[in-house]
């Protein structure tokens, strides 16, 4: 079964300086054309009605940049194809300040039960330097409005290691975020990606980034404050109260299958990873033509599946189950990675308990170095 559906809405009213996702300035006519094309793609790739999925996630871009009639159109498209009532988690990304009470009521009526707010930092000047349109006061208003309409599953996303940020500054942001007493928080280190404003500034020597030691301090502050507030560190960058883990993102970390719809979206179905056309006019044209705006299909080999199982699974606090690995692949991960696991245990970067391999406290700080150990030499895996 395909576990999840990701639906990409690429429109924004402002372009953030760090964002490298597929995004375009909002235009009402273009957005309506896009939704018509998206409808054609979804109904072509997943024919029929009431198709079961465990999770649905509307991401972007900024999905709430759509006007009220367009947002309703999007939700109607989703309801036409998927059995929303049986869906365990129906999420939407949003920027604080993009919501009004009418949009919130509409989301509630159509079964959306989780909202992920892109707050990033509780500092108006720093928000402005990131290219964000909202202010701190908008976070308070948006959370209040959501809670008044009985939204209980709300997440706040933060970014750290921002230009000119210190560990002390980030601590204040985390403390203010925690004051909302929400069930879920995410915090990601800033990654400067090509084709972004920050990347161009970095190349010119105009982007002041914190030293690595300061970034490590920020991560330590993050983990400590989350623990004090009884939030479980269930994935490298994610924390939640019991039962409020992001079921959709767990689809990715569990290396399960998912649909990907919209410009630039990627999907993962048995044996294949699919990436859609990214430029908006080309996506719309192809989707309207045949409902299949796929740019590229990559065949996923057994080697790649196993590597991804390790890379993604080790992001989770509980790590990788050898029992589950055997069910998927027919042999233990020790068959391939015995030497690597022993070496990492010696460094105290991983530990194995009750047939679960996971990162240690120290291993969390050297995640990329750990993951590199699980690259497989050669294309053919011999199993006894």
XYZ file of C-alpha atoms in Angstrom:
384
model
C 0.000 0.000 0.000
C 1.134 3.540 -0.756
C 1.277 5.019 2.753
C 1.042 8.746 2.097
C 0.318 11.548 -0.347
C 2.348 14.747 -0.598
C 0.727 17.644 -2.504
C 2.879 20.630 -3.438
C 1.488 24.161 -3.669
C 4.376 26.301 -4.991
C 2.999 29.795 -4.424
C 4.320 32.383 -1.961
C 3.636 36.064 -1.359
C 7.306 36.499 -0.417
C 10.381 34.439 -1.300
C 12.524 33.601 1.723
C 16.259 34.110 1.363
C 17.140 30.504 2.254
C 14.424 28.587 0.416
C 15.324 26.251 -2.449
C 11.953 24.516 -2.779
C 9.905 24.889 -5.946
C 8.183 28.226 -5.464
C 6.726 31.136 -7.450
C 5.167 34.474 -6.573
C 1.440 34.092 -6.110
C -0.725 35.059 -9.074
C -4.445 34.403 -8.806
C -5.003 33.315 -12.423
C -1.860 31.185 -12.500
C -2.792 29.538 -9.204
C -6.220 28.540 -10.570
C -4.603 27.102 -13.706
C -2.165 25.209 -11.513
C -4.946 23.685 -9.418
C -6.715 22.477 -12.570
C -3.476 20.843 -13.714
C -2.911 19.359 -10.248
C -6.415 17.878 -10.346
C -5.651 16.217 -13.668
C -2.392 14.768 -12.356
C -3.897 13.386 -9.140
C -6.919 11.822 -10.837
C -4.762 10.338 -13.608
C -2.192 8.768 -11.296
C -4.709 7.667 -8.657
C -7.970 6.892 -10.478
C -11.238 6.322 -8.683
C -12.509 7.607 -5.379
C -11.963 6.924 -1.680
C -8.428 5.655 -2.170
C -6.894 4.843 1.200
C -3.772 6.585 2.452
C -2.496 6.859 5.992
C -1.408 10.502 5.735
C -1.881 13.530 3.485
C 0.456 16.503 3.595
C -0.077 19.786 1.738
C 3.274 21.567 1.524
C 4.945 24.344 -0.376
C 5.654 27.067 -1.088
C 2.913 28.379 1.095
C -0.387 26.506 0.648
C -2.243 29.157 2.644
C -1.191 31.762 0.061
C -4.186 30.507 -1.952
C -7.349 32.546 -1.646
C -10.371 31.037 0.079
C -12.066 29.741 -3.085
C -8.816 28.217 -4.351
C -8.158 26.574 -0.996
C -11.635 25.051 -1.134
C -10.963 23.884 -4.691
C -7.781 22.148 -3.517
C -9.571 20.433 -0.643
C -12.347 19.280 -2.997
C -9.726 17.731 -5.299
C -8.238 15.819 -2.375
C -11.644 14.631 -1.171
C -12.556 13.433 -4.662
C -9.640 10.991 -4.759
C -8.792 10.050 -1.179
C -10.755 8.680 1.750
C -10.065 11.568 4.080
C -12.256 10.189 6.853
C -10.019 7.131 7.261
C -6.829 9.170 6.922
C -4.935 9.224 10.229
C -3.196 12.566 9.689
C -4.109 15.370 7.283
C -1.546 18.186 7.526
C -1.019 21.564 5.943
C 1.967 23.906 6.089
C 1.242 27.543 6.809
C 2.921 30.837 7.510
C 1.804 32.754 10.596
C -0.383 35.618 9.457
C -1.564 33.902 6.256
C -4.569 32.445 8.034
C -7.820 34.149 8.759
C -10.713 32.587 10.634
C -12.567 31.773 7.421
C -9.662 29.682 6.092
C -9.233 27.935 9.429
C -12.937 27.024 9.503
C -12.681 25.692 5.937
C -9.726 23.467 6.816
C -11.601 22.082 9.790
C -14.668 21.324 7.688
C -12.592 19.372 5.164
C -10.851 17.198 7.725
C -7.433 18.841 8.080
C -6.289 17.885 11.575
C -2.673 19.064 11.787
C -1.070 22.452 11.042
C 2.671 23.035 10.719
C 3.605 26.697 11.213
C 6.816 28.032 9.676
C 7.806 30.347 12.526
C 11.626 29.982 12.112
C 12.663 32.450 14.843
C 11.057 34.671 17.504
C 12.816 37.892 16.537
C 11.283 40.472 14.200
C 14.585 41.836 12.926
C 15.914 38.380 12.186
C 12.653 37.405 10.486
C 13.050 40.427 8.228
C 16.647 39.437 7.423
C 15.396 35.984 6.382
C 12.867 37.478 3.973
C 9.933 36.355 6.095
C 6.720 38.375 5.861
C 5.302 37.645 9.310
C 6.149 39.118 12.707
C 6.199 37.498 16.124
C 2.756 38.892 16.984
C 1.315 36.954 14.007
C 2.424 33.682 15.596
C 0.439 34.438 18.729
C -2.665 35.426 16.776
C -2.508 32.416 14.448
C -2.027 29.861 17.230
C -4.874 31.451 19.189
C -7.203 31.377 16.174
C -6.357 27.738 15.446
C -6.957 26.688 19.037
C -10.278 28.520 19.103
C -11.374 26.265 16.226
C -10.250 23.184 18.191
C -7.009 22.516 16.342
C -4.916 20.687 18.934
C -2.241 19.148 16.694
C -0.121 22.214 15.908
C 3.598 22.178 15.182
C 6.107 25.032 15.169
C 9.122 24.868 12.841
C 12.329 26.674 13.809
C 15.647 27.287 12.075
C 18.946 27.773 13.915
C 22.542 28.646 13.018
C 21.116 31.746 11.332
C 23.356 34.665 10.302
C 24.593 36.527 13.416
C 22.718 34.144 15.723
C 24.228 33.013 19.024
C 23.339 30.106 21.297
C 21.899 32.583 23.818
C 19.688 34.128 21.157
C 18.476 30.732 19.985
C 17.706 29.725 23.566
C 15.295 32.659 23.842
C 13.573 31.555 20.630
C 13.176 27.975 21.884
C 11.872 29.161 25.255
C 9.281 31.396 23.597
C 8.229 28.589 21.254
C 7.816 26.242 24.221
C 5.652 28.782 26.039
C 2.821 27.808 23.661
C 2.912 24.266 25.115
C 2.268 22.717 21.708
C 2.536 18.959 21.084
C 5.182 19.120 18.343
C 8.279 21.138 17.427
C 10.833 20.874 14.617
C 14.186 22.647 14.479
C 16.598 22.504 11.549
C 20.080 23.898 11.107
C 20.237 26.448 8.290
C 21.439 24.891 5.058
C 22.627 27.361 2.422
C 21.497 25.898 -0.897
C 22.395 26.949 -4.459
C 20.079 29.350 -6.280
C 19.063 31.121 -3.075
C 19.712 34.692 -1.955
C 21.776 33.422 0.973
C 23.920 31.337 -1.372
C 24.747 34.356 -3.510
C 25.641 36.338 -0.382
C 27.815 33.495 0.882
C 29.763 33.405 -2.372
C 30.393 37.124 -2.072
C 31.546 36.773 1.530
C 28.545 38.769 2.759
C 26.838 36.090 4.867
C 27.987 35.852 8.480
C 27.414 32.306 9.735
C 27.958 31.088 13.303
C 31.012 28.910 13.921
C 30.420 25.162 14.075
C 31.082 25.160 17.820
C 28.280 27.696 18.309
C 25.931 25.585 16.186
C 26.703 22.550 18.346
C 25.817 24.626 21.424
C 22.489 25.570 19.834
C 21.633 21.921 19.209
C 22.513 21.093 22.812
C 20.284 23.925 24.063
C 17.473 22.688 21.843
C 17.672 19.112 23.112
C 17.958 20.138 26.758
C 14.969 22.486 26.701
C 12.800 19.994 24.832
C 13.651 17.287 27.378
C 12.871 19.592 30.314
C 9.447 20.182 28.741
C 8.780 16.422 28.383
C 8.997 16.409 24.598
C 10.354 13.205 23.134
C 13.309 13.590 20.757
C 11.936 11.024 18.308
C 13.961 12.124 15.245
C 17.164 14.126 14.823
C 15.286 17.414 14.271
C 11.857 16.633 15.718
C 10.299 16.567 19.186
C 6.800 15.690 20.324
C 4.497 14.677 23.103
C 3.597 10.956 22.984
C 1.247 10.228 20.100
C 1.923 13.509 18.290
C 4.878 12.383 16.179
C 4.515 13.444 12.541
C 3.025 10.346 10.940
C 3.634 11.748 7.473
C 7.326 12.394 8.015
C 7.662 8.955 9.583
C 6.656 7.623 6.172
C 9.889 9.096 4.808
C 12.087 7.993 7.722
C 10.625 4.477 7.613
C 11.466 4.367 3.887
C 7.830 3.621 3.020
C 6.073 4.478 -0.235
C 4.306 7.757 -0.969
C 2.742 9.702 -3.818
C 4.147 13.095 -4.815
C 1.878 15.525 -6.696
C 2.586 19.006 -8.037
C 5.431 20.949 -9.627
C 8.821 19.635 -8.518
C 7.289 17.032 -6.189
C 8.868 13.619 -5.794
C 7.164 10.321 -5.097
C 8.362 6.866 -4.127
C 6.461 3.826 -5.329
C 7.666 0.216 -5.385
C 10.913 0.090 -7.345
C 10.749 3.684 -8.559
C 11.420 7.238 -7.456
C 9.599 9.817 -9.557
C 10.320 13.544 -9.862
C 7.886 15.979 -11.472
C 8.603 18.816 -13.866
C 9.614 21.889 -11.857
C 8.970 24.996 -14.077
C 5.360 26.002 -13.585
C 4.288 26.613 -17.225
C 5.821 23.298 -18.326
C 4.200 21.428 -15.438
C 0.763 22.884 -16.219
C 1.078 22.165 -19.931
C 2.090 18.534 -19.474
C -0.400 17.819 -16.697
C -3.259 19.224 -18.765
C -2.080 17.193 -21.772
C -1.954 13.734 -20.256
C -2.024 14.020 -16.461
C 1.549 12.789 -16.207
C 3.968 15.705 -15.649
C 6.827 13.403 -14.638
C 10.296 14.666 -15.437
C 12.311 11.630 -14.402
C 11.827 8.095 -13.133
C 14.746 6.495 -11.339
C 14.772 2.766 -10.784
C 15.618 2.050 -7.145
C 18.022 -0.866 -6.892
C 18.292 -3.216 -3.928
C 21.580 -1.522 -3.036
C 19.918 1.911 -2.935
C 16.927 0.636 -0.952
C 19.214 -0.794 1.704
C 21.353 2.340 1.908
C 18.267 4.512 2.275
C 16.871 2.178 4.919
C 19.964 2.876 7.036
C 20.285 6.629 6.290
C 16.648 7.357 7.011
C 16.051 4.875 9.813
C 18.998 6.079 11.863
C 17.445 9.551 11.974
C 14.839 8.128 14.365
C 15.503 7.903 18.078
C 14.607 4.221 18.175
C 16.721 3.574 15.093
C 16.417 0.520 12.868
C 14.833 -2.781 13.782
C 16.787 -5.788 12.529
C 13.546 -7.766 12.587
C 11.886 -5.253 10.235
C 15.020 -5.187 8.077
C 14.873 -8.986 7.704
C 11.173 -8.805 6.805
C 11.954 -6.287 4.051
C 15.155 -7.758 2.637
C 15.385 -11.366 3.773
C 18.600 -11.027 5.790
C 20.044 -9.152 8.764
C 21.775 -5.804 8.360
C 24.768 -7.499 10.020
C 25.179 -9.570 6.863
C 26.320 -6.454 4.976
C 27.312 -4.001 7.677
C 28.864 -6.142 10.403
C 32.321 -4.520 10.217
C 30.938 -0.984 9.943
C 28.638 -1.487 12.940
C 31.492 -2.874 15.057
C 33.672 0.117 14.120
C 30.923 2.609 14.954
C 30.257 0.881 18.262
C 33.948 1.236 19.110
C 33.685 4.985 18.447
C 30.527 5.006 20.593
C 28.541 6.560 17.757
C 25.953 3.758 17.604
C 24.539 1.290 20.078
C 22.511 -1.871 19.528
C 19.862 -2.894 22.037
C 17.119 -5.482 21.638
C 17.981 -5.843 17.936
C 17.614 -2.099 17.308
C 20.551 -0.100 15.954
C 20.472 3.584 16.848
C 22.681 6.649 17.191
C 24.152 7.495 20.577
C 24.215 10.993 22.054
C 27.654 11.481 20.504
C 26.548 9.877 17.251
C 23.850 12.526 16.828
C 26.616 15.111 16.443
C 28.377 13.041 13.776
C 25.319 11.849 11.876
C 26.694 12.454 8.381
C 29.918 10.629 9.241
C 27.885 7.692 10.498
C 25.668 7.602 7.416
C 28.702 7.513 5.108
C 29.703 4.187 6.639
C 26.614 2.584 5.157
C 27.386 3.298 1.512
C 27.792 -0.031 -0.280
C 30.673 -0.683 -2.667
C 29.514 -2.316 -5.887
C 26.062 -2.912 -7.361
C 25.400 -6.550 -6.557
C 24.720 -7.873 -3.078
C 25.329 -11.560 -2.522
C 23.182 -13.126 0.167
C 24.018 -16.573 1.564
